[in-house]
PDB file of C-alpha atoms and ligand atoms in Angstrom:
ATOM      1  CA  MET A  11      86.835  99.731 127.821  1.00  0.00           C
ATOM      2  CA  LYS A  12      88.752  96.592 126.880  1.00  0.00           C
ATOM      3  CA  LEU A  13      89.071  94.506 123.748  1.00  0.00           C
ATOM      4  CA  SER A  14      90.686  91.082 124.003  1.00  0.00           C
ATOM      5  CA  SER A  15      92.883  89.436 121.396  1.00  0.00           C
ATOM      6  CA  ASP A  16      90.129  86.856 120.768  1.00  0.00           C
ATOM      7  CA  HIS A  17      88.928  89.363 118.176  1.00  0.00           C
ATOM      8  CA  VAL A  18      91.474  89.498 115.371  1.00  0.00           C
ATOM      9  CA  VAL A  19      91.264  90.232 111.672  1.00  0.00           C
ATOM     10  CA  ASN A  20      93.843  89.649 108.955  1.00  0.00           C
ATOM     11  CA  THR A  21      92.539  92.320 106.596  1.00  0.00           C
ATOM     12  CA  PHE A  22      91.471  95.928 106.702  1.00  0.00           C
ATOM     13  CA  CYS A  23      88.076  95.806 105.005  1.00  0.00           C
ATOM     14  CA  LYS A  24      84.708  97.505 105.412  1.00  0.00           C
ATOM     15  CA  GLU A  25      82.985  94.104 105.416  1.00  0.00           C
ATOM     16  CA  ASN A  26      84.743  93.039 108.650  1.00  0.00           C
ATOM     17  CA  LYS A  27      82.247  92.677 111.480  1.00  0.00           C
ATOM     18  CA  PRO A  28      82.941  95.105 114.364  1.00  0.00           C
ATOM     19  CA  ALA A  29      84.374  93.498 117.510  1.00  0.00           C
ATOM     20  CA  LEU A  30      83.451  96.553 119.574  1.00  0.00           C
ATOM     21  CA  ARG A  31      81.389  99.707 119.083  1.00  0.00           C
ATOM     22  CA  VAL A  32      82.346 102.911 120.866  1.00  0.00           C
ATOM     23  CA  GLU A  33      81.273 106.519 120.793  1.00  0.00           C
ATOM     24  CA  ALA A  34      84.268 108.845 120.500  1.00  0.00           C
ATOM     25  CA  PRO A  35      85.912 110.297 122.491  1.00  0.00           C
ATOM     26  CA  ALA A  36      86.763 107.009 124.151  1.00  0.00           C
ATOM     27  CA  THR A  37      89.710 105.339 125.805  1.00  0.00           C
ATOM     28  CA  ILE A  38      90.195 101.682 124.957  1.00  0.00           C
ATOM     29  CA  THR A  39      92.725  99.048 125.986  1.00  0.00           C
ATOM     30  CA  VAL A  40      93.386  96.616 123.153  1.00  0.00           C
ATOM     31  CA  SER A  41      95.191  93.309 123.734  1.00  0.00           C
ATOM     32  CA  THR A  42      97.316  92.222 120.795  1.00  0.00           C
ATOM     33  CA  LEU A  43      99.029  89.005 119.733  1.00  0.00           C
ATOM     34  CA  ASP A  44     102.525  89.141 118.296  1.00  0.00           C
ATOM     35  CA  CYS A  45     102.889  89.168 114.491  1.00  0.00           C
ATOM     36  CA  TYR A  46     103.135  85.347 114.454  1.00  0.00           C
ATOM     37  CA  SER A  47      99.816  84.913 116.301  1.00  0.00           C
ATOM     38  CA  ASN A  48     101.953  83.952 119.364  1.00  0.00           C
ATOM     39  CA  MET A  49     102.792  80.630 117.641  1.00  0.00           C
ATOM     40  CA  LEU A  50     106.602  80.813 118.009  1.00  0.00           C
ATOM     41  CA  ARG A  51     106.774  81.595 121.715  1.00  0.00           C
ATOM     42  CA  GLN A  52     107.108  78.026 123.044  1.00  0.00           C
ATOM     43  CA  VAL A  53     110.421  76.169 122.849  1.00  0.00           C
ATOM     44  CA  GLY A  54     110.166  73.593 120.038  1.00  0.00           C
ATOM     45  CA  THR A  55     107.973  75.714 117.771  1.00  0.00           C
ATOM     46  CA  GLU A  56     110.910  77.212 115.817  1.00  0.00           C
ATOM     47  CA  ASP A  57     110.154  75.331 112.600  1.00  0.00           C
ATOM     48  CA  THR A  58     106.422  75.993 112.609  1.00  0.00           C
ATOM     49  CA  ILE A  59     105.220  77.231 109.230  1.00  0.00           C
ATOM     50  CA  ILE A  60     102.703  79.938 109.998  1.00  0.00           C
ATOM     51  CA  PRO A  61      99.852  80.223 107.492  1.00  0.00           C
ATOM     52  CA  SER A  62      99.898  83.664 105.869  1.00  0.00           C
ATOM     53  CA  GLU A  63      96.441  84.479 107.278  1.00  0.00           C
ATOM     54  CA  LEU A  64      97.900  84.177 110.801  1.00  0.00           C
ATOM     55  CA  ILE A  65     100.747  86.614 110.166  1.00  0.00           C
ATOM     56  CA  ASN A  66     100.214  90.138 111.543  1.00  0.00           C
ATOM     57  CA  PRO A  67      96.870  89.601 113.290  1.00  0.00           C
ATOM     58  CA  ALA A  68      95.233  92.916 114.242  1.00  0.00           C
ATOM     59  CA  THR A  69      92.800  93.152 117.127  1.00  0.00           C
ATOM     60  CA  GLY A  70      89.487  94.731 116.140  1.00  0.00           C
ATOM     61  CA  PRO A  71      87.916  96.184 114.230  1.00  0.00           C
ATOM     62  CA  ILE A  72      86.548  98.886 116.493  1.00  0.00           C
ATOM     63  CA  TYR A  73      83.539 100.707 115.067  1.00  0.00           C
ATOM     64  CA  ILE A  74      83.690 104.386 116.073  1.00  0.00           C
ATOM     65  CA  GLU A  75      80.012 105.441 116.096  1.00  0.00           C
ATOM     66  CA  ASN A  76      80.525 109.047 115.017  1.00  0.00           C
ATOM     67  CA  ALA A  77      83.294 108.582 112.430  1.00  0.00           C
ATOM     68  CA  MET A  78      82.258 109.319 108.842  1.00  0.00           C
ATOM     69  CA  PRO A  79      84.137 109.241 105.533  1.00  0.00           C
ATOM     70  CA  GLY A  80      86.087 112.494 105.171  1.00  0.00           C
ATOM     71  CA  ASP A  81      86.700 112.819 108.925  1.00  0.00           C
ATOM     72  CA  THR A  82      90.024 112.271 110.620  1.00  0.00           C
ATOM     73  CA  LEU A  83      90.493 109.708 113.356  1.00  0.00           C
ATOM     74  CA  LYS A  84      92.791 111.008 116.093  1.00  0.00           C
ATOM     75  CA  ILE A  85      94.410 108.147 117.998  1.00  0.00           C
ATOM     76  CA  THR A  86      96.550 109.048 120.990  1.00  0.00           C
ATOM     77  CA  ILE A  87      98.792 106.208 122.122  1.00  0.00           C
ATOM     78  CA  ASN A  88      98.743 106.507 125.896  1.00  0.00           C
ATOM     79  CA  LYS A  89     100.459 103.295 126.858  1.00  0.00           C
ATOM     80  CA  ILE A  90     102.015 100.147 125.393  1.00  0.00           C
ATOM     81  CA  GLU A  91     102.412  97.409 128.012  1.00  0.00           C
ATOM     82  CA  ILE A  92     104.462  94.525 126.675  1.00  0.00           C
ATOM     83  CA  ASP A  93     104.921  90.921 127.760  1.00  0.00           C
ATOM     84  CA  SER A  94     108.198  89.907 129.418  1.00  0.00           C
ATOM     85  CA  MET A  95     109.329  87.841 126.413  1.00  0.00           C
ATOM     86  CA  GLY A  96     109.306  88.363 122.665  1.00  0.00           C
ATOM     87  CA  VAL A  97     110.859  86.886 119.526  1.00  0.00           C
ATOM     88  CA  VAL A  98     113.027  88.159 116.697  1.00  0.00           C
ATOM     89  CA  SER A  99     113.521  86.212 113.493  1.00  0.00           C
ATOM     90  CA  CYS A 100     115.192  86.325 110.125  1.00  0.00           C
ATOM     91  CA  GLY A 101     115.094  84.030 107.127  1.00  0.00           C
ATOM     92  CA  ASP A 102     116.348  83.364 103.624  1.00  0.00           C
ATOM     93  CA  ASP A 103     113.021  84.562 102.189  1.00  0.00           C
ATOM     94  CA  CYS A 104     112.740  88.087 103.561  1.00  0.00           C
ATOM     95  CA  GLY A 105     114.578  91.349 103.089  1.00  0.00           C
ATOM     96  CA  PRO A 106     117.828  92.528 101.499  1.00  0.00           C
ATOM     97  CA  LEU A 107     120.070  90.349 103.714  1.00  0.00           C
ATOM     98  CA  ALA A 108     118.230  87.086 103.021  1.00  0.00           C
ATOM     99  CA  LYS A 109     120.930  86.006 100.546  1.00  0.00           C
ATOM    100  CA  HIS A 110     123.500  85.724 103.346  1.00  0.00           C
ATOM    101  CA  ILE A 111     121.711  83.007 105.329  1.00  0.00           C
ATOM    102  CA  LYS A 112     119.950  79.674 104.918  1.00  0.00           C
ATOM    103  CA  GLY A 113     116.598  78.740 106.433  1.00  0.00           C
ATOM    104  CA  HIS A 114     114.858  80.472 109.330  1.00  0.00           C
ATOM    105  CA  HIS A 115     116.381  81.627 112.585  1.00  0.00           C
ATOM    106  CA  LEU A 116     114.605  82.664 115.761  1.00  0.00           C
ATOM    107  CA  GLU A 117     115.686  84.088 119.111  1.00  0.00           C
ATOM    108  CA  ARG A 118     113.479  84.402 122.176  1.00  0.00           C
ATOM    109  CA  ILE A 119     114.337  87.520 124.089  1.00  0.00           C
ATOM    110  CA  HIS A 120     113.541  88.183 127.731  1.00  0.00           C
ATOM    111  CA  ILE A 121     112.848  91.646 128.987  1.00  0.00           C
ATOM    112  CA  SER A 122     113.540  92.990 132.446  1.00  0.00           C
ATOM    113  CA  ASP A 123     114.253  96.404 133.947  1.00  0.00           C
ATOM    114  CA  GLY A 124     113.337  98.051 130.651  1.00  0.00           C
ATOM    115  CA  LYS A 125     116.037  96.192 128.728  1.00  0.00           C
ATOM    116  CA  ALA A 126     115.920  93.328 126.229  1.00  0.00           C
ATOM    117  CA  ASP A 127     118.568  90.657 126.813  1.00  0.00           C
ATOM    118  CA  PHE A 128     119.914  89.627 123.379  1.00  0.00           C
ATOM    119  CA  LEU A 129     122.172  86.522 123.342  1.00  0.00           C
ATOM    120  CA  ASP A 130     123.142  87.107 127.002  1.00  0.00           C
ATOM    121  CA  LYS A 131     125.532  89.678 125.558  1.00  0.00           C
ATOM    122  CA  PHE A 132     123.607  92.865 124.884  1.00  0.00           C
ATOM    123  CA  GLN A 133     121.139  94.718 127.083  1.00  0.00           C
ATOM    124  CA  LEU A 134     119.107  96.573 124.468  1.00  0.00           C
ATOM    125  CA  GLN A 135     117.167  99.719 125.284  1.00  0.00           C
ATOM    126  CA  LEU A 136     113.441  99.238 124.596  1.00  0.00           C
ATOM    127  CA  HIS A 137     111.603 101.390 122.087  1.00  0.00           C
ATOM    128  CA  LYS A 138     108.021 100.130 122.181  1.00  0.00           C
ATOM    129  CA  MET A 139     106.076 100.767 118.986  1.00  0.00           C
ATOM    130  CA  ILE A 140     103.002  99.610 117.091  1.00  0.00           C
ATOM    131  CA  GLY A 141     103.726  97.923 113.741  1.00  0.00           C
ATOM    132  CA  VAL A 142     100.168  97.562 112.429  1.00  0.00           C
ATOM    133  CA  ILE A 143      97.469 100.173 113.073  1.00  0.00           C
ATOM    134  CA  GLY A 144      94.885 101.260 110.568  1.00  0.00           C
ATOM    135  CA  VAL A 145      91.343 101.719 109.348  1.00  0.00           C
ATOM    136  CA  ALA A 146      89.319 100.092 106.566  1.00  0.00           C
ATOM    137  CA  PRO A 147      89.946 101.394 103.031  1.00  0.00           C
ATOM    138  CA  ALA A 148      87.029 102.793 101.008  1.00  0.00           C
ATOM    139  CA  GLU A 149      86.850  99.727  98.758  1.00  0.00           C
ATOM    140  CA  GLY A 150      88.197  96.203  98.755  1.00  0.00           C
ATOM    141  CA  SER A 151      90.265  94.451 101.315  1.00  0.00           C
ATOM    142  CA  LEU A 152      93.916  94.989 102.233  1.00  0.00           C
ATOM    143  CA  ARG A 153      95.910  92.264 103.968  1.00  0.00           C
ATOM    144  CA  ASN A 154      97.462  93.372 107.276  1.00  0.00           C
ATOM    145  CA  SER A 155     100.959  92.976 105.869  1.00  0.00           C
ATOM    146  CA  TYR A 156     100.333  95.995 103.596  1.00  0.00           C
ATOM    147  CA  PRO A 157     101.053  99.543 104.681  1.00  0.00           C
ATOM    148  CA  GLY A 158      99.234 102.393 102.936  1.00  0.00           C
ATOM    149  CA  ARG A 159      97.086 105.498 103.168  1.00  0.00           C
ATOM    150  CA  HIS A 160      94.835 103.619 105.591  1.00  0.00           C
ATOM    151  CA  GLY A 161      97.790 102.964 107.946  1.00  0.00           C
ATOM    152  CA  GLY A 162      98.258  99.213 108.248  1.00  0.00           C
ATOM    153  CA  ASN A 163     101.723  97.666 108.536  1.00  0.00           C
ATOM    154  CA  MET A 164     103.621 100.965 108.621  1.00  0.00           C
ATOM    155  CA  ASP A 165     106.330  99.602 110.964  1.00  0.00           C
ATOM    156  CA  THR A 166     107.213 103.178 111.822  1.00  0.00           C
ATOM    157  CA  ASN A 167     109.288 103.779 114.909  1.00  0.00           C
ATOM    158  CA  MET A 168     107.540 107.042 115.649  1.00  0.00           C
ATOM    159  CA  ILE A 169     104.247 105.226 116.378  1.00  0.00           C
ATOM    160  CA  THR A 170     105.062 104.859 120.041  1.00  0.00           C
ATOM    161  CA  GLU A 171     103.851 105.868 123.524  1.00  0.00           C
ATOM    162  CA  GLY A 172     102.943 109.546 123.636  1.00  0.00           C
ATOM    163  CA  THR A 173     102.488 109.836 119.880  1.00  0.00           C
ATOM    164  CA  THR A 174      99.198 110.862 118.297  1.00  0.00           C
ATOM    165  CA  LEU A 175      98.352 109.274 114.972  1.00  0.00           C
ATOM    166  CA  TYR A 176      95.895 110.885 112.548  1.00  0.00           C
ATOM    167  CA  LEU A 177      94.283 108.574 110.013  1.00  0.00           C
ATOM    168  CA  PRO A 178      91.816 109.475 107.273  1.00  0.00           C
ATOM    169  CA  VAL A 179      88.380 107.884 107.722  1.00  0.00           C
ATOM    170  CA  PHE A 180      87.196 106.105 104.546  1.00  0.00           C
ATOM    171  CA  VAL A 181      84.119 104.201 105.765  1.00  0.00           C
ATOM    172  CA  GLU A 182      81.387 104.751 108.351  1.00  0.00           C
ATOM    173  CA  GLY A 183      82.711 103.754 111.768  1.00  0.00           C
ATOM    174  CA  ALA A 184      86.341 103.869 110.539  1.00  0.00           C
ATOM    175  CA  LEU A 185      86.921 100.229 111.656  1.00  0.00           C
ATOM    176  CA  LEU A 186      90.133 100.699 113.624  1.00  0.00           C
ATOM    177  CA  ALA A 187      92.364  97.675 114.287  1.00  0.00           C
ATOM    178  CA  MET A 188      95.907  97.252 115.605  1.00  0.00           C
ATOM    179  CA  GLY A 189      98.589  94.678 116.396  1.00  0.00           C
ATOM    180  CA  ASP A 190     102.221  93.718 115.650  1.00  0.00           C
ATOM    181  CA  VAL A 191     103.775  95.507 118.622  1.00  0.00           C
ATOM    182  CA  HIS A 192     107.573  95.626 118.753  1.00  0.00           C
ATOM    183  CA  ALA A 193     109.526  96.050 122.006  1.00  0.00           C
ATOM    184  CA  LEU A 194     112.133  97.616 119.774  1.00  0.00           C
ATOM    185  CA  MET A 195     112.992  97.810 116.086  1.00  0.00           C
ATOM    186  CA  GLY A 196     115.618  99.732 114.164  1.00  0.00           C
ATOM    187  CA  ASP A 197     114.656 101.988 111.266  1.00  0.00           C
ATOM    188  CA  GLY A 198     114.283  99.905 108.117  1.00  0.00           C
ATOM    189  CA  GLU A 199     113.536  96.642 109.959  1.00  0.00           C
ATOM    190  CA  VAL A 200     116.273  95.321 107.671  1.00  0.00           C
ATOM    191  CA  GLY A 201     116.279  91.714 108.902  1.00  0.00           C
ATOM    192  CA  GLY A 202     112.509  91.402 108.489  1.00  0.00           C
ATOM    193  CA  SER A 203     111.420  91.441 112.120  1.00  0.00           C
ATOM    194  CA  GLY A 204     111.334  93.626 115.203  1.00  0.00           C
ATOM    195  CA  LEU A 205     111.249  92.258 118.749  1.00  0.00           C
ATOM    196  CA  GLU A 206     107.770  90.816 118.206  1.00  0.00           C
ATOM    197  CA  ILE A 207     105.711  90.747 121.375  1.00  0.00           C
ATOM    198  CA  PRO A 208     102.143  90.491 122.722  1.00  0.00           C
ATOM    199  CA  ALA A 209     100.942  93.727 124.314  1.00  0.00           C
ATOM    200  CA  ASP A 210      98.122  95.762 125.811  1.00  0.00           C
ATOM    201  CA  ILE A 211      97.784  99.067 123.998  1.00  0.00           C
ATOM    202  CA  THR A 212      95.784 101.880 125.570  1.00  0.00           C
ATOM    203  CA  VAL A 213      94.585 104.480 123.092  1.00  0.00           C
ATOM    204  CA  SER A 214      92.279 107.476 123.248  1.00  0.00           C
ATOM    205  CA  VAL A 215      90.206 107.914 120.128  1.00  0.00           C
ATOM    206  CA  GLU A 216      88.613 111.143 118.927  1.00  0.00           C
ATOM    207  CA  VAL A 217      86.921 112.121 115.682  1.00  0.00           C
ATOM    208  CA  ILE A 218      87.895 115.375 113.992  1.00  0.00           C
ATOM    209  CA  SER A 219      85.072 116.271 111.624  1.00  0.00           C
ATOM    210  CA  GLU A 220      85.696 117.069 107.994  1.00  0.00           C
ATOM    211  CA  LYS A 221      89.435 117.567 108.218  1.00  0.00           C
ATOM    212  CA  SER A 222      91.152 114.882 106.298  1.00  0.00           C
ATOM    213  CA  TYR A 223      94.593 114.873 104.721  1.00  0.00           C
ATOM    214  CA  ASP A 224      94.145 111.508 103.053  1.00  0.00           C
ATOM    215  CA  PHE A 225      97.412 110.120 104.459  1.00  0.00           C
ATOM    216  CA  PRO A 226      98.709 109.123 107.904  1.00  0.00           C
ATOM    217  CA  ILE A 227     100.289 111.842 110.046  1.00  0.00           C
ATOM    218  CA  ALA A 228     101.965 111.232 113.394  1.00  0.00           C
ATOM    219  CA  GLU A 229     102.622 113.934 115.982  1.00  0.00           C
ATOM    220  CA  ASP A 230     104.810 113.881 119.060  1.00  0.00           C
ATOM    221  CA  ASP A 231     105.997 116.654 121.394  1.00  0.00           C
ATOM    222  CA  ASN A 232     108.409 118.067 118.841  1.00  0.00           C
ATOM    223  CA  ASN A 233     107.504 116.921 115.341  1.00  0.00           C
ATOM    224  CA  PHE A 234     104.909 116.205 112.734  1.00  0.00           C
ATOM    225  CA  CYS A 235     105.682 113.126 110.711  1.00  0.00           C
ATOM    226  CA  PHE A 236     104.201 112.392 107.280  1.00  0.00           C
ATOM    227  CA  ILE A 237     104.112 108.679 106.513  1.00  0.00           C
ATOM    228  CA  ALA A 238     104.089 107.467 102.924  1.00  0.00           C
ATOM    229  CA  THR A 239     104.106 104.048 101.298  1.00  0.00           C
ATOM    230  CA  ALA A 240     104.833 103.034  97.697  1.00  0.00           C
ATOM    231  CA  PRO A 241     106.307 100.110  95.737  1.00  0.00           C
ATOM    232  CA  THR A 242     109.800 101.693  95.773  1.00  0.00           C
ATOM    233  CA  LEU A 243     111.731 103.906  98.199  1.00  0.00           C
ATOM    234  CA  ASP A 244     112.051 106.576  95.503  1.00  0.00           C
ATOM    235  CA  GLU A 245     108.298 106.769  95.006  1.00  0.00           C
ATOM    236  CA  ALA A 246     107.616 106.619  98.751  1.00  0.00           C
ATOM    237  CA  SER A 247     110.114 109.431  99.369  1.00  0.00           C
ATOM    238  CA  GLU A 248     108.502 111.654  96.762  1.00  0.00           C
ATOM    239  CA  LYS A 249     105.066 110.944  98.199  1.00  0.00           C
ATOM    240  CA  ALA A 250     106.233 111.742 101.759  1.00  0.00           C
ATOM    241  CA  VAL A 251     107.629 115.154 100.819  1.00  0.00           C
ATOM    242  CA  ASP A 252     104.642 115.921  98.538  1.00  0.00           C
ATOM    243  CA  THR A 253     102.225 115.217 101.376  1.00  0.00           C
ATOM    244  CA  ALA A 254     104.393 117.137 103.861  1.00  0.00           C
ATOM    245  CA  LEU A 255     104.368 120.151 101.544  1.00  0.00           C
ATOM    246  CA  GLU A 256     100.580 119.931 101.177  1.00  0.00           C
ATOM    247  CA  PHE A 257     100.209 120.002 104.971  1.00  0.00           C
ATOM    248  CA  LEU A 258     102.866 122.675 105.579  1.00  0.00           C
ATOM    249  CA  LYS A 259     101.227 125.027 103.066  1.00  0.00           C
ATOM    250  CA  THR A 260      98.266 125.200 105.470  1.00  0.00           C
ATOM    251  CA  ARG A 261     100.533 125.927 108.466  1.00  0.00           C
ATOM    252  CA  LEU A 262     103.105 128.391 107.203  1.00  0.00           C
ATOM    253  CA  SER A 263     102.526 131.830 105.728  1.00  0.00           C
ATOM    254  CA  LEU A 264     105.328 131.434 103.221  1.00  0.00           C
ATOM    255  CA  GLU A 265     105.623 131.067  99.461  1.00  0.00           C
ATOM    256  CA  THR A 266     105.866 127.490  98.214  1.00  0.00           C
ATOM    257  CA  HIS A 267     109.556 127.868  97.324  1.00  0.00           C
ATOM    258  CA  GLU A 268     110.275 129.211 100.814  1.00  0.00           C
ATOM    259  CA  ILE A 269     108.546 126.223 102.420  1.00  0.00           C
ATOM    260  CA  ILE A 270     110.606 123.907 100.226  1.00  0.00           C
ATOM    261  CA  MET A 271     113.796 125.619 101.373  1.00  0.00           C
ATOM    262  CA  LEU A 272     112.753 125.265 105.022  1.00  0.00           C
ATOM    263  CA  MET A 273     111.882 121.576 104.462  1.00  0.00           C
ATOM    264  CA  SER A 274     115.345 121.116 103.040  1.00  0.00           C
ATOM    265  CA  LEU A 275     116.990 122.828 106.016  1.00  0.00           C
ATOM    266  CA  VAL A 276     115.154 121.337 109.005  1.00  0.00           C
ATOM    267  CA  GLY A 277     113.087 118.379 107.764  1.00  0.00           C
ATOM    268  CA  ASN A 278     114.300 114.784 107.901  1.00  0.00           C
ATOM    269  CA  LEU A 279     113.419 112.072 105.419  1.00  0.00           C
ATOM    270  CA  GLN A 280     113.704 108.727 107.207  1.00  0.00           C
ATOM    271  CA  ILE A 281     113.192 105.110 106.222  1.00  0.00           C
ATOM    272  CA  SER A 282     110.553 103.307 108.283  1.00  0.00           C
ATOM    273  CA  GLN A 283     110.740  99.851 106.713  1.00  0.00           C
ATOM    274  CA  ILE A 284     111.968  98.102 103.554  1.00  0.00           C
ATOM    275  CA  VAL A 285     110.730  94.542 104.178  1.00  0.00           C
ATOM    276  CA  ASP A 286     106.947  94.733 103.784  1.00  0.00           C
ATOM    277  CA  PRO A 287     105.162  94.269 100.420  1.00  0.00           C
ATOM    278  CA  GLU A 288     105.633  98.036  99.849  1.00  0.00           C
ATOM    279  CA  MET A 289     108.197 100.498 101.233  1.00  0.00           C
ATOM    280  CA  THR A 290     107.413 103.035 103.954  1.00  0.00           C
ATOM    281  CA  VAL A 291     109.250 106.284 104.601  1.00  0.00           C
ATOM    282  CA  ARG A 292     108.451 109.313 106.697  1.00  0.00           C
ATOM    283  CA  PHE A 293     109.238 112.989 106.527  1.00  0.00           C
ATOM    284  CA  THR A 294     109.681 114.538 109.968  1.00  0.00           C
ATOM    285  CA  PHE A 295     109.297 118.287 110.438  1.00  0.00           C
ATOM    286  CA  PRO A 296     109.758 120.236 113.706  1.00  0.00           C
ATOM    287  CA  LYS A 297     106.534 121.810 115.002  1.00  0.00           C
ATOM    288  CA  LYS A 298     108.297 124.849 116.442  1.00  0.00           C
ATOM    289  CA  TYR A 299     108.502 126.454 112.999  1.00  0.00           C
ATOM    290  CA  LEU A 300     104.770 126.256 112.272  1.00  0.00           C
ATOM    291  CA  ASP A 301     102.297 129.140 112.612  1.00  0.00           C
ATOM    292  CA  THR A 302      99.832 126.655 114.092  1.00  0.00           C
ATOM    293  CA  PRO A 303     101.946 123.990 115.815  1.00  0.00           C
ATOM    294  CA  TYR A 304      99.013 121.608 116.351  1.00  0.00           C
ATOM    295  CA  PHE A 305      96.925 119.469 114.003  1.00  0.00           C
TER     296      PHE A 305
HETATM  297 CA1   CA B 426     105.253  94.661 110.820  1.00  0.00          CA
HETATM  298 ZN1   ZN B 427     106.249  93.008 113.627  1.00  0.00          ZN
END
């Protein structure tokens, strides 16, 4: 099944009209625009002011017929196929380094043989990832630039090929949407942008009934990763370890203080991004220590 990038939304909201309806389990290929709605790709478009509603378009939403509030949506990222050119930008209005520059700057970056050619000087290793992926919140409408419990603009490097993302379902049909693929991005996204690029994302979607942790969890071959967002890094960090502890209590036959010690010894608290309207961090814990090393 395919969904073209003609169907984009700029909010996660239960009122958004479904672009596609599928019965899970299903495998879907979703075409995505870059986070600037592909408006900065042509030479001469550098100074284009992009209206805020065209920033971070997400393709969808996809209505998952059997997903109900309280379920978990299991999204396995099978493949991210990127275009051969993307853009990176920075400006005096975004992020902690904004004070060092004036105006907006943009570089177009060509990709070949699995490397991104930056300034004809550096051949950068790709790390393809999805910046925006989420479901509709229970109430109201969240702009795509916001990360949160529903997913959204998490800009988390671990959301990559081979990773499985678990999102809580808040509304009937879940209303899954995604976009803002990066060919690579460093942790923190400190300059305000990754290598922003159009892509085709192939995901397999399943519904896990009545098993919801109320926050996004990512899983790869080796780790579970608990993703948390809050207005400050301190609050996000506390939330990430709180949610990790909640999950680990169900997977380890240990006393709470013993789990905390183990988290301290083998878990890693990492910064996902510090440039979106709220901060996102993740706590990564190796699966090999769990009694049940699967979701
Ligand atoms: Ca983003
Ligand atoms: Zn992006």
